Structure formats: structure tokens, C-alpha cells
Amino acid sequence: MALLRLPDGAPRTPAIVISLLVVALAVVVAVAAPWLGLPDPDAMEAIPYQPPNARHWFGTDNFGRDVLSRIVWGTRLALIVAVVSSLASSILGIVLGSISGYFGGWVDGVMSRTFDVFLLIPTFFLVLLIVALFGQGLQYTMIAIALTTWPRSARIMRSQVLSLKSRVYVQSSRAAGASHPWVLTRHVVPNGLAPIVTDGTILMGFAILTEAGLSFLGLGDQNAVSWGRMIFEGQRQLRIAPWLSIFPGLALLLLVAALNLLGDGLNQAMNPQLRRQSIRARGKPPVDLGPPKAEDAGAPILDVRGLKMEYRLPKGAIRAVDGVDFTLPRGGSLGVVGESGCGKSSLGAALLQVMAPNAVYTAGDVSVAGRPILKDGQVVRAGSRDAVMDIRWTRVSIIFQSAMNALNPVLTVRQQLMEAYRLHRPAEDEAAAVARIEALFDLIGIPHRRMTAYPHELSGGMRQRVMIALSLLHEPDLVIADEPTTALDVLIQDQILGEIDALRRRLGLGLILISHDMGAVAETCDRVAVMYAGEIVEIAPTSVIFGDPRHPYTRALMGALPTVTGPKRPLETLAGEPFTPTGDIVGCRFAPRCAMATDRCRAEAPAPVAVAADHLARCHYARDDARIPA
Amino acid sequence: MRLRRYVLLRILQLVPVTLVVIVLNFLLIHLAPGDISIILAGETPDPAYLQHVREMYGLDRPFLEQLWRYLVQVGSGDLGMSFRSRQPVFDEIIDRIPATLLLVGTAMGLSVVVGTWIGARIARRPGSAVDSLVSAGAVMLFSVPVFWFGLMLILLFSVQVPILPAMGMSSLDGPREGIGRVLDVAHHLVLPVLSLMTVSVGQYIRIARTSVAEVMGESYITTVRAIGFPDRRIVQHYALRNALLPVVTVLGLQLGLILTGAVLTETVFSWPGLGRLIYEAILARDTPVIMGAFIAMSVTVAIASLATDLVYAALDPRVTL
Amino acid sequence: MKRIGVLMAATLVTVAATAGAQQAPATLVVPQTGEPRTLSPNFASDPHAFGPGSNVYSHLVAMDWGIVKGTAAYGDLAKSWETSADTKIITFKLHENAKFHDGKPVTAHDVKFTYDTIIRKKYPSLAVLKSVKEIRVPDDHTLVIELVEPEVGFVPMLAQISNWTAKIYPKHLWEGQDGFETGPHVNAPIGSGPFKFVRWERGQPVELEANADYFRPRTAVDRLVYRAVPDVNVARAEFDAGRLQFLPYDYAPPLAEVAALQRDPRVKVVFTPSHFSRDMQLNLARPPLDNPLVRQAIAHSIDRDAMNRLAFAGLWTPSAYASIESQKDWINRDAKFPAFDRARAEQLLDQAGLPRREGGWRFAITVAPPNFVDCKSMMEVAVQQMRAVGINARLEQFDQATWFSRVSQKNFDINCYFTRYGPDPDAYREHFATGGGRNFMSYQDKELDEIALKASMISDKAERQKIYKRIQEIVVRDIPYINLMNEQKTTIIRAGWSGFNVEESGFDTSYTWFGYYSVKPPGRS
């Protein structure tokens, strides 16, 4: 076990470390049993029924045998069963799984069906039958375990081989004329082994438990010292010598748990997806500002000051929103544009406090209609609930990127709208809710009968319309639309955008449109904010942004704007990688990609420069007309 | 109509499983040392019955014909006679099913409820100390040898502090009907159910945790959060419902393990179910019963896996039939 | 441990308190390790049918643990019997007032019918009844059994087999049946014993009640219930909880616990000797056990005192005689197996040409005890003791049925056995005569064969004593088996209850080893 190299990046969590230690200890103890200076496990020399004491740490049994010594020797049996049966099972599985996966076609069809069938045979009952027919013996136990568990590794191997065999080196070996078995043993199998080893550890635990269960039924090997048999024998002495049952059980539990935790840990290590979930960041404590103030009718619908939010990752923090300021008047509309990863979607989520669990605020104030929901990076609480709860959906709603994922797949559209409606208007009856939903469907042009559909039964455009209907459910003052059209084809995109724009004007909605599509923003918004590396690098009325961009990045974006005649040029025409805001940042974030960067740019971070009253740009040279190409 | 075809198709898939199990059984009988007719008849002293068995299974015929006869015999539900009770094995098994069903059903039901509840709770704070602890605890739980745990429960609750009965399904002089009977059986059910639950509750905790955590990361959960649903309601109402799907899948896959646990639990607690029958049959070398039980258990597990698929299909509208 | 004691005391006190006040029916619950297959004990050896059967049915003659005081057989339905001079004809006089539970009288015809059926169907008691040439019924209450050959031990053997099978069935209810396996009374027995059948459903306890019309005074126990309790710990918990009035010897607690129980005034611990021993049989057909030196060496390697201490907490009695203490009239105290002496054992094995080789082993051998706790414990110790002199002994464990079939096929090296020395010493023939039914060792000795046969046919006690003492000398000389311990049963009874078959107050009035006729609940003695 000690030889088992942890896969790169495997977390050395306490669980894994402890279980490795336990398993290593078991191996050492099993191998070194004869030299540990313990009494002979079979010697009946001590006084029987001694409770644990200094001479006999785990006491003695009814024959005066040392329990500790028996447990130590029992480790041997446990490990033999574990290793032999899981090895036999894995080898069988590897061979059959590789063949099945490698040859594919009908071979695979027949073989993988066979795996499924064998997997359904309950191991223990087969073991019982074999023992009943053939007699008691360790070999039968191990054969039966291998016979019913091999399909596990066969399945794993099969899928590994399936994915591996398409890889280049396998293909090229075949092309070079290598034989099937050679390719299998040389290239395919070694590369697919890792998950088998992981599963093998769990299988070992299973084998040990199976043997113990059998011994407990009195059907194990009679001459070997087995933990299960010790418990079986101890059962009779349970009242006067409970230690006879307790200690072997603990040993069993310890080793099996260690194997399982190890397998589990390795699994997580090799499956990064499982790992990522386990990060949750803790931000500043919430702040209670007392009962909500009366609303200030004159205040802008949204006011954001110095908002900072970061994602906590194992490698460090990413400052996805890093000091954003802007104000949106009632009925106003703001476009937020930038490359993917610039923080614009994070900003949208941060406004409504619906970020990922590993995101935290570090600074900033956000108020909606004059009422604070974030103060100095602390979530504002009003009484027992977060202040944001009062504005979610009733004042501010949000349309997410992909409506496929943004709608619950196991509920119908109607159920979802209904629940959302009644959440905020619990007093109203179902009829009122239906009336409202139908009115909204009319508004955005969805036939009423589609209400009872599940999201997956709708087309992409339909789903996006449902999302819009959902966002309008409670007549909010502000809708944040986060890439509402990305997943749709171009025709539908225009249609949806047009609808949003029309609705906004008709209903007097405020709108924040988050998009990487400059064209869309140009048509819909009064003002545009350009984001780069977590910061707003330029903000100005739409006409100014398009007519007189002052930040080099904005200008680069303009260059990527599709023209009416030509094809859309991708943003990638901008040289270099987008900047990831982590650690200490020196200088301008755009400097590494900026064609006009100076030493000052690389040394000193630029503050927003007021080009005009409503035009800010985060560039040292924003007002330096000479540096702005015509 | 499509549903019916799907169900039919899945039921047809039971056939190969049953076939493999019966053939395996047959091969084992032939590989085992000793007289096949004695294995099939059990150690009965009656030479006439032995002769009858020989003829029934065609033991003097060619191997393949024997196999065919055996398949037909078992396929028609005739699992032979128990030599201990001289009753058909099939009836013996049927007789014991209610007790086992009560035990296994209660344990599984509680495991699902408790496991999912705990799993969902810790999933709200993934990565927290409580989460790590409970997750490791869950792994420990399914590493617990169930029979040992049963003994420890007996030690604690029947020997040290004798508050719970450690054996049987009812008190000797307990009420035989009505609510009294139900309470009596329930009282006897506590310890066996607790120990049988260790087999599965850990699994459910983990599965519920993983899938709730996964679901909580889905966009549609962000949507309902943005809509303003409180966290608790989101977990209970949305995440849990979606996270139940994997739990259902595991329910079917776990049955083999749970039935194994049931044999051991019934042995420890003298619960008069199928497990106990198998144990007694093994002690008495009542091979027809052991073989019958093996076939019955395999088929049960196969049916459970089928049922799982069907329930899954019913629960998840995305599964197109 | 202390805590357990206190709790137990508390329970027992409560139970005692309630028991004192009871005028409710006295119920005796008998735990059994398994459920009966049927309630017809005569047709098969079903250990869990003997209990109910022995109390529902009567027997012609009976025997109980009184045998350890010298009572070999006494009458149940038989009031008295006379044996002819040549011991071939036995005439039984039956009780005239015995009635079946359906009210019909029990007559000699019922006895004849039962025995004839057993012989015809070759049921288990044939082992004894095969000696019967003819059964005659001169009148309703006289039965004459004529034997094929003179057999002194016939009546005691008949009494012994009646413990398990050979229960007297009512002719009028079974006549139409082919045997004792089918018909309405297989699981709803009607007998003439001290208890009547009440009800039994599979999976539920078997319930009996006192038979008010019994031909002897009515039993003091009102209800007798047989309940399957497969687990010893569970039985113990039930006993402590007051739901069991006694723990039969099948559930004997580990003997190490007995010392503490003996000090407890609320329970009594009863040790019952028997006429069986616990011993090792050596398979003489298998080398090197065919070598007398090796058998002597094995005998020298066994330390009975250590075995007694380890396996039985020193509570049994080791025995190096080829007999048993309870057979006072027959035991030969001058014939003893070789005593424990490891040096001598090693010397003999060297002499036998079996020196210690690589790893220190001389030869390998397997030891297969039956699935009894006492045998298993003893053999675990014996294996270690043999290993100490260089014999590589290993345990082989089988379930009861396999063990017995292997032993019957003489497929073993060493086996733990329970040699029987009574009720009549003719038992030696079964174990040691050439071809004896339990001579699994393939032992042969001409002299023994001859004198044992002779002893079975003569009734002069002094002459027989001489022969059986000689037989013991021969056995100890040849060592086909090595006696180790006198068998002893341990029963735990709640204080206040008495008259159980295992204690003196129940001897000779229990009507079989499984009978509870003489049991007295508290306050009814």
C-alpha cells in the first residue's frame, strides 16, 4: 500500500492520511506478526477471561489466549482475503473489460450484457451456496467473492478502454501494424488502471466484510484466526467477556473503514469535479441596520459603490468584481460588456447576492431604491432576514444565460411560475396567479397550452421567453439580463432582444444587459460599461462609447464589433490572454495586452479619469487626445 | 404505449439474469463433491424419494438434457423440497417473506429518510467541518460489520441497560392482535432495524449530500434563489426532489447488500425471516433451501433493479421512453 | 460487570415479587434451539420434536436422569414387568386407567400398533426394536414382547430410546395412515401424557396445557410452552428478564460465569452427571494411528486437568477410566489410560519411528469435533496439547450432519465422541465390538467380541461385572479411544422452581429426559 503513489494533486486530507496510516499499519503488523514478541495466538497459557490489562492489552479469551495477539494474526487473514480476492476479481475484470471495450461491436454488446447480469448476483448468497456445496474453506470464499465482483472492474476497464482506444497513440500503433493483444497490454490497459486500483481498495473492504460475515455464521475457515470467527466465538461470552467481541469488531471496522475512506479519497482525487464542490468561502459577517427605511422615491433604482467580490479557490482568490461603481436611474438601461471571464456575469450575480458558494464580498455598498442591501461588503440584514430578500424579484429580477439550465427540469413551466408567483403573493389564490401568468404569456407570445410543458419539451427560444415571463412576474423595477440570448441562434437572438427592448420601454423597466455582443448593447442601452479583469474600465452613454471610446480596451472591443456587411470578427483578434485578477496587482491590468502601454502603465494602476461629466475611463491617457487614434 | 413497450422490454431483460443464475446453480451442483441426487433431495433417508428425484431431474441422462430439465423445473417455480420440513422450498420461502419484508422495508425506508435528511443538511455547507466529519462518518457507517454492530446493540440495550428486546419478533405472552400486537412487534423491531440500517444509511447520506450539493450548484437553483425562495425551502423543495433520483437508483443497486445484512441481522436477533431460514438451512445442510434462496435472492435483486429503473423513469420527466 | 449484576438482581427481585403474588396459571416456558419440523416424534430424529412429544405422549417404559443414581428403567404406561429366565420373553402389565386426550383408554393394542408400525416402517427406534421377534396382546392391559435372542439390556434400551422416539400413539387415530408422517395428527398430536396439545403454528411457540385426566395426579404446571430461541445470549436475556423460568443445558452459560451464579441466592445452578463420557476416538484404519505406540503417545500428551480448567473452568470431572462414575457397579478403577507425561509421549513417538522433522513436526493429523460447545472447546485444547509433543494437529469443523456422515463413513483421523456406558453396560458392544454400530474406530479384538456377546446374554450380575471389568482392561490396553471427561450438564433454574428432570427432586418421576411432569412452580411444592 505504501507503494501506491497518490495521483498528482490528490488532497492529503486527514481522512486519506489517517486511512493510509491504518492500512500501512495493518500491513506491517500482518507481515511482522511473528516478530512482535506477542504470545502465540493459539497458546492457551494465560488465565482465561482476563479483562484488558497491562499484560494483555485486549484481555484473554475463554481458553486463556491473548486477544491482541489473535487480532494481530487475524490481520493476516483479513489482508490475504482482501488482496487475493480483489486481485483475482480485478484481473478477471481487466481482461474481460479490455477485450469487450477494445473490440467493440457485437463482442462488446454480448460481454457488457454479461457484466450487467453478473453484477446482479448477490455475492453473499453465492458464497453461502458454494460453502454449503463444497465445504468450508478460505479458498471458496475468495473464489465466490471474485466471481461476483469482477464485473465492477470489467465495467470500469471497458469504459476506460473505449475512451483510450480512440487516442492518437493507440491509433498510430494500430496503423503501424501492432497486434491487438500488444496494443491492449502495452498501451490501453496500463493507462486505464488507475480507477481499477481505486475501486480495488473498496473491493478489499467488501471482501474482508464478506469473509467476516461468513465466519460469523460459523462457516469460515476453522483453523485460521479470523476476526469474524473471533466475534462468532465471543458472541457466547458476550455477557462475561464483552471484550472478546468488541476488539475484533473494532479491528474489522478500522481496517474496512480505512480502505473505504482511502478508495473514496482517491476517487475524489481523480475526479476533480467532486473536489470543487467542497469549497465554501466565509465572507464578512452580516450587518443589521435595523428595520428597513422608508423608500426614497428620488433615489436611483440601483446604486453601486466600490463593490468587490472574490472567488476563493485552493490556489488563491480571484477578484472577479474589483471595485465597481455605477448608478442606474429608474427606467434607465445599462449595458455591461467585456470578454468572457471579465467579471460581468459575476457582477450580475453579486448585485442580487446569488453568487457561487465560494464567492464572498470584500467591500462595497449596494442600495436598491435608496435601501442598502450591502454595506461595506457586509450583507445587510433587516431583522431576521437579509434585506435583499425584500427586493428579489419584486424590485429586481434576473434573466440567466441558458434558460435550459436556469429552469428546473423536473417541474413544468406552469408549476415553476406558479410557485414563484405565490411565494411573493401568498394571499392571492390560484386563479389570480393563472391570470397573471397567462397575461405574461400573451405579452411575450407563448401559447397558453405550452404552460404544462417541461422545460426540455420547449425550444430554446421558447424557454428564453419563459425566462423573461418569469422575470416580469412581479413587475420589477429592474431586470438584469445576463447574456439572455447567447445560447440561441441569430434570428431568435434578435427577436428576443427586440422583445426585451420593447417591453422595457412599454413597462418603464430599468435594465442591465450583460453581454459580449456590442451590437446588442448598442441597440438597447442608454449607457454602456466596459469591464475588464473585474473593473469597469470605461463607462459612458452609448453614443459616446461607440463614438469616442477612450480606453484602449474599449477600442479593441469596437474593432471586434461585427459590421453589417462582413462576418463577425472574434474578440480573439485581441492579442494575449485576458488578465486574471489575483494577488497583488501592479500597474494597469490591460497593460500586458495594450499596444500603447508605457512604463507608467506597468508601474501605476490608473484611477478612473473623467473624460466628460458622464464619461469615465480607467486609463492614464484617457484625456490625452494625441494618443487616441482618430 | 411507449411506456408499455419499455416496461415489457425491461421485464424481458430479467430472463438472462434468471437463466444465468439457474445455470450457475446447476454447474455448482455438478462441480460439488458428493452424490448429486442427495444434494438435490437433501439428506433424506427415503430411497424412494431419492429415486423420484433422480428421475425428475433425469440424472442418468446426458448433461445437456439434465440442464434443460433443471431449467424447466426451476423455471416453473419448483425449487424442490426442504428435507428438514418436507415442505416445498417455494412455500418455505414465501412463508418467511413477510417478516423479512417488515425488517428490510422498515430499515430501508428509515435509511432513505434519515440518510437523505442528514445528507441534504450537510450539503448546504459543503466543505465545512461538519460536512467533512459527517461524510467520513458515513463511510465509517457502511464499513461497520452489521452482525458486530447488532451484538454491540444487544450488549448496550439488552444486557447493560435492558430496555429493548434482543430477539424474535414478538413477546411470548404478548398480545396477538390489534394495536398491542403492532406495538409489541415494533418494540422488537428497534434493534434489528437499527443494526440493519448501518448497511445503507451511510450510502444514502453520501449520495444525498453529493447530489444535493450538485443540484445546489445548478443554474435553476440560482434562479430560485434570485426569485427569493429562502434557502431552507430551496433545499427541501427543489434540491431534495431532484437529488432523490440518484437515491432511487442506489436503492435498487443496494438491495443485494441489504439482503446480506438481513441474513446476518436475522441471525443475530433471531428474527424469523428468510435470512434465518437460510442460516438454519446451512446448519442442517438443507441444500434445496439454500439453492432456492440463492435463486430467489438473485431474482429479487434483478427485479429490484428493474423497478428502480421504472421508478426513475416515472420521477424524471427527462427520461424519454 | 458489577452493573450487570445489579441490574440482574433488580429484575430478579421484581420477578420474584410478582411471582409470589401469582395465582394465575403457572406457565413453564421451555426454550429450544430450533423449531420442530413436525409434532410426530416417532418417524424421524428431530431434536426439537422430542420435547413436546415426551410430554404429550406416554411411553411403555421410561428413563430419566435418575439413571445417574442407578435407575435404568421404570414403568410409564407399564405398571410392572417380568422377564423370563432366558431373558427372551418380557411380560408387561399396563396401567388400567390411562386415557388418551380424546378420552379413549390406552390399551396394549396401542403399544403393539405403535411398535409394529415402527418396525414395519424402519423408523429410528428400530435400532432397539429390531431385537423383537413378536409382540402379543393376551388382554387389553397385558403386553408380551418376545425377543429373537436373549438380551439383558433390552428394557433399559427400550426405555432409553423412548426418550426420543417410540412414543405410544393411539391406534384408533393412526390406523388409516401409512406411517407416522401423514394425517391430521402429525401436527396436532393426541397422546396420553401429562400435557395436552393446545396449538402450534409454524414460527410460533408450541403450546401445551396440563392434562386433568392424566392417570397420575395432575401436574403442577398449568401451561407448557416450547419456544424456539436459537441464540444463547438471547435465552440468557430472556431468563434475566423473567420470561424463562430455567435455562436448559443447551443454553448453559460459559462455565466461567457459573461461580458467580452459584453465589446468587435467586438462582440455583444444577450440575447433572450422565452415563456418557467426552472422549476422543482414534481411527485405527489410518496410519500412524494404527500404531499402538502412537496411540499411547497421544494419550500421554493429553493433560485432562488443563483441559478441564480451560474448557470448563475446572467444573467438570476428568476421567481416565474406560467407564463413567455413574456406572458405579461396573467401573473398573484399576484400568486407566496412560497419564499425562509429555516426555514419555515424545519418547514413544521417537520409538514409533516418527521423529520431529523440519519445523518440529512429527506427522500431521486432523481433529473433527461435532458441533457441540463442549466437544469443540475440548478439542481446541487437545489440538494444542498434541502440538506440544510435535504432532501437527489441526481442527476440522463441520456442521452436525456432515460431521456425523463423515464419522459414520469412518472418514476422520481423530474425532470427539460421547461414548455411552449405560443404561446397561452392554453398551460396550455398540462402541467396541467388531462391527458395533458406533465402532467408528474400526477397532477389533477377538477376546472383547466374545466376552461382550456372552455378557449380553447372561443375567448373573457378578459374572457380568467380571466380564465388563476385563473389557475395560482391554480397551485401556489398546486405546481405540481416549476417555477424557465425564459428561456433565449445567442447568440454571430460578429459585422456587423445583422438580426439573435434571435435579434429584425430578429423578424417576420425569418420564424421560425431556419430561416436565414433576416440575413444581414456586409455592406449589
XYZ file of C-alpha atoms in Angstrom, chain A residues 173-446:
274
model
C 0.223 1.783 -33.002
C -2.509 0.009 -34.848
C -1.620 1.824 -38.008
C 1.984 0.757 -37.534
C 0.770 -2.810 -37.657
C 0.838 -3.758 -33.972
C -1.275 -6.727 -32.996
C -4.395 -6.429 -30.868
C -3.000 -8.088 -27.760
C 0.124 -5.998 -27.970
C -1.756 -2.769 -28.229
C -4.043 -3.832 -25.414
C -1.337 -4.783 -22.966
C 1.140 -2.125 -23.967
C -0.998 0.948 -24.350
C -4.546 0.518 -23.302
C -4.501 -1.448 -20.062
C -1.746 0.429 -18.199
C -3.446 3.713 -18.872
C -6.795 2.526 -17.641
C -5.599 1.028 -14.378
C -5.965 3.972 -12.018
C -9.715 3.752 -11.410
C -9.466 -0.030 -11.049
C -6.962 0.428 -8.249
C -9.304 2.867 -6.552
C -12.190 0.507 -6.858
C -9.902 -2.292 -5.716
C -9.436 -0.655 -2.334
C -13.165 -0.537 -1.825
C -13.425 -4.116 -3.054
C -10.871 -5.164 -0.447
C -13.037 -3.761 2.292
C -16.004 -5.589 0.847
C -14.080 -8.865 0.714
C -12.996 -8.543 4.333
C -16.548 -7.870 5.451
C -17.860 -10.805 3.426
C -15.340 -13.211 4.929
C -16.095 -11.898 8.404
C -19.825 -12.334 7.876
C -19.291 -15.890 6.739
C -17.075 -16.675 9.711
C -19.666 -15.121 11.944
C -22.196 -17.620 10.645
C -19.693 -20.290 11.637
C -18.872 -21.055 8.013
C -15.368 -19.680 7.816
C -12.061 -21.462 7.881
C -11.752 -23.280 11.188
C -8.023 -23.251 11.709
C -7.248 -19.718 10.713
C -7.575 -16.948 13.247
C -10.215 -14.727 11.717
C -11.811 -11.627 13.182
C -15.236 -12.804 12.136
C -14.680 -16.113 13.878
C -13.465 -14.343 16.990
C -16.702 -12.371 17.086
C -18.643 -15.562 16.456
C -16.914 -17.247 19.400
C -17.095 -14.129 21.523
C -20.851 -13.943 20.994
C -21.290 -16.742 23.504
C -19.252 -14.897 26.069
C -20.878 -11.554 25.398
C -22.054 -11.056 28.967
C -18.987 -12.072 30.902
C -16.297 -11.109 28.422
C -17.603 -8.458 26.055
C -14.046 -7.559 25.084
C -13.872 -10.796 23.111
C -16.399 -9.363 20.669
C -15.594 -5.690 20.952
C -11.944 -5.690 19.898
C -12.070 -7.879 16.791
C -15.091 -5.870 15.667
C -13.203 -2.640 16.127
C -10.250 -4.018 14.177
C -12.609 -5.033 11.408
C -14.291 -1.645 11.396
C -10.989 0.202 11.431
C -9.426 -1.645 8.510
C -12.535 -1.691 6.357
C -13.253 1.963 7.061
C -9.661 2.855 6.232
C -9.901 1.021 2.925
C -13.205 2.660 2.117
C -12.027 6.148 3.077
C -8.920 5.617 1.016
C -10.859 4.470 -2.017
C -13.210 7.366 -1.519
C -10.371 9.861 -1.228
C -8.606 8.511 -4.295
C -11.850 8.677 -6.173
C -12.269 12.325 -5.295
C -8.664 12.986 -6.172
C -9.140 11.573 -9.625
C -12.478 13.223 -10.061
C -11.816 16.936 -9.686
C -15.489 17.666 -10.098
C -16.177 16.025 -6.782
C -13.470 18.086 -5.196
C -14.514 21.506 -6.338
C -17.817 21.325 -4.615
C -16.189 21.061 -1.311
C -15.075 24.676 -1.179
C -17.217 27.151 0.546
C -15.982 30.549 1.496
C -16.954 32.525 4.518
C -17.273 36.258 3.965
C -17.713 39.105 6.341
C -20.447 38.723 8.931
C -23.784 40.285 8.045
C -24.649 43.675 9.460
C -28.024 44.568 10.900
C -29.134 48.065 10.072
C -32.450 47.725 11.833
C -35.865 47.880 10.195
C -35.788 48.975 6.571
C -36.001 52.677 5.927
C -38.862 54.160 4.018
C -38.172 54.153 0.344
C -36.636 57.232 -1.174
C -38.630 57.986 -4.274
C -35.892 60.199 -5.602
C -33.120 57.698 -5.210
C -31.827 55.834 -8.250
C -33.117 52.318 -8.614
C -29.610 50.931 -8.236
C -26.545 52.467 -6.701
C -23.277 50.512 -6.585
C -20.211 51.877 -4.814
C -16.810 50.185 -4.662
C -18.256 46.685 -4.991
C -15.654 43.989 -4.547
C -16.358 40.292 -4.728
C -13.890 37.446 -4.999
C -13.909 33.692 -5.576
C -11.948 31.677 -3.096
C -10.092 28.833 -4.763
C -7.475 26.461 -3.365
C -4.799 28.326 -5.318
C -5.911 31.701 -4.014
C -8.609 34.286 -4.545
C -9.811 35.619 -7.889
C -11.119 39.143 -7.614
C -13.906 38.798 -10.116
C -15.559 42.110 -9.249
C -12.939 44.519 -8.064
C -14.197 47.965 -7.202
C -17.175 48.655 -9.397
C -19.153 51.904 -9.176
C -22.186 52.899 -11.123
C -25.662 54.292 -10.692
C -28.747 53.392 -12.623
C -31.701 55.823 -12.617
C -35.248 54.498 -12.649
C -36.149 53.333 -16.100
C -32.546 53.625 -17.182
C -30.668 50.972 -19.060
C -27.055 49.959 -18.812
C -25.112 47.543 -20.980
C -22.229 45.690 -19.412
C -19.805 44.326 -21.960
C -16.496 42.547 -21.939
C -14.768 39.318 -22.795
C -15.832 36.185 -21.039
C -14.197 35.965 -17.649
C -14.064 39.735 -17.203
C -16.478 39.558 -14.282
C -19.605 40.869 -15.913
C -21.734 37.850 -15.040
C -20.265 37.812 -11.546
C -21.329 41.408 -11.217
C -24.885 40.484 -12.187
C -24.995 37.697 -9.599
C -23.307 39.885 -6.998
C -25.998 42.544 -7.300
C -28.699 40.067 -6.244
C -26.416 38.158 -3.871
C -26.781 34.872 -5.719
C -23.156 34.041 -6.266
C -21.495 30.627 -6.111
C -20.815 29.331 -2.583
C -17.108 30.057 -2.863
C -17.662 33.751 -3.605
C -17.542 36.455 -0.941
C -17.879 40.227 -0.831
C -14.834 42.035 0.408
C -16.036 45.605 0.110
C -18.674 47.866 -1.335
C -22.164 49.223 -0.901
C -25.218 48.359 -2.940
C -28.597 50.063 -2.490
C -31.802 49.473 -4.330
C -34.135 52.445 -4.443
C -32.204 54.020 -1.610
C -32.326 50.982 0.662
C -28.974 49.371 1.353
C -28.638 45.651 0.744
C -24.846 45.570 1.055
C -22.862 47.825 3.357
C -19.048 47.813 3.460
C -19.022 44.354 1.963
C -21.356 43.089 4.648
C -24.714 41.633 3.747
C -27.389 43.826 5.253
C -29.877 42.121 7.448
C -33.174 43.553 8.498
C -34.406 41.713 11.494
C -34.234 38.018 10.849
C -33.813 38.150 7.107
C -31.430 39.531 4.584
C -32.511 42.887 3.181
C -32.025 41.527 -0.297
C -34.964 39.208 0.251
C -37.270 42.224 0.105
C -36.141 43.231 -3.337
C -35.549 39.900 -5.025
C -37.987 39.530 -7.910
C -40.359 42.208 -6.569
C -37.913 45.038 -7.337
C -35.085 43.369 -9.174
C -35.233 40.194 -11.205
C -32.703 38.456 -13.349
C -32.693 36.503 -16.603
C -29.952 33.928 -16.705
C -27.807 32.869 -19.610
C -29.097 29.494 -20.556
C -32.754 29.001 -19.898
C -32.289 25.250 -20.337
C -30.336 25.101 -17.121
C -31.997 28.017 -15.431
C -35.334 26.263 -15.310
C -35.919 23.228 -13.125
C -36.047 20.183 -15.400
C -38.410 18.142 -13.268
C -41.151 20.758 -12.886
C -43.460 22.069 -15.536
C -43.239 25.687 -16.624
C -46.553 26.378 -15.041
C -45.511 24.893 -11.712
C -42.391 26.993 -11.636
C -44.143 30.244 -12.496
C -46.910 29.452 -10.092
C -44.590 28.832 -7.198
C -42.643 31.976 -7.909
C -45.848 33.970 -8.054
C -47.280 32.634 -4.847
C -44.021 32.991 -2.991
C -44.360 36.737 -3.037
C -48.139 36.883 -3.026
C -49.156 34.124 -0.688
C -52.514 35.763 -0.101
C -53.688 35.511 -3.699
C -55.421 32.435 -4.975
C -54.530 30.162 -7.825
C -56.858 31.847 -10.264
C -55.114 35.178 -9.817
C -51.781 33.513 -10.400
C -53.013 31.786 -13.539
C -54.441 35.034 -14.829
C -51.134 36.783 -14.309
C -49.154 34.019 -15.966
C -51.482 33.929 -18.918
C -51.241 37.672 -19.281
C -47.470 37.417 -19.329
C -47.566 34.594 -21.858
C -49.701 36.783 -24.038
C -47.264 39.594 -23.601
C -44.298 37.624 -24.804
C -46.167 35.461 -27.235
C -46.270 31.967 -25.820
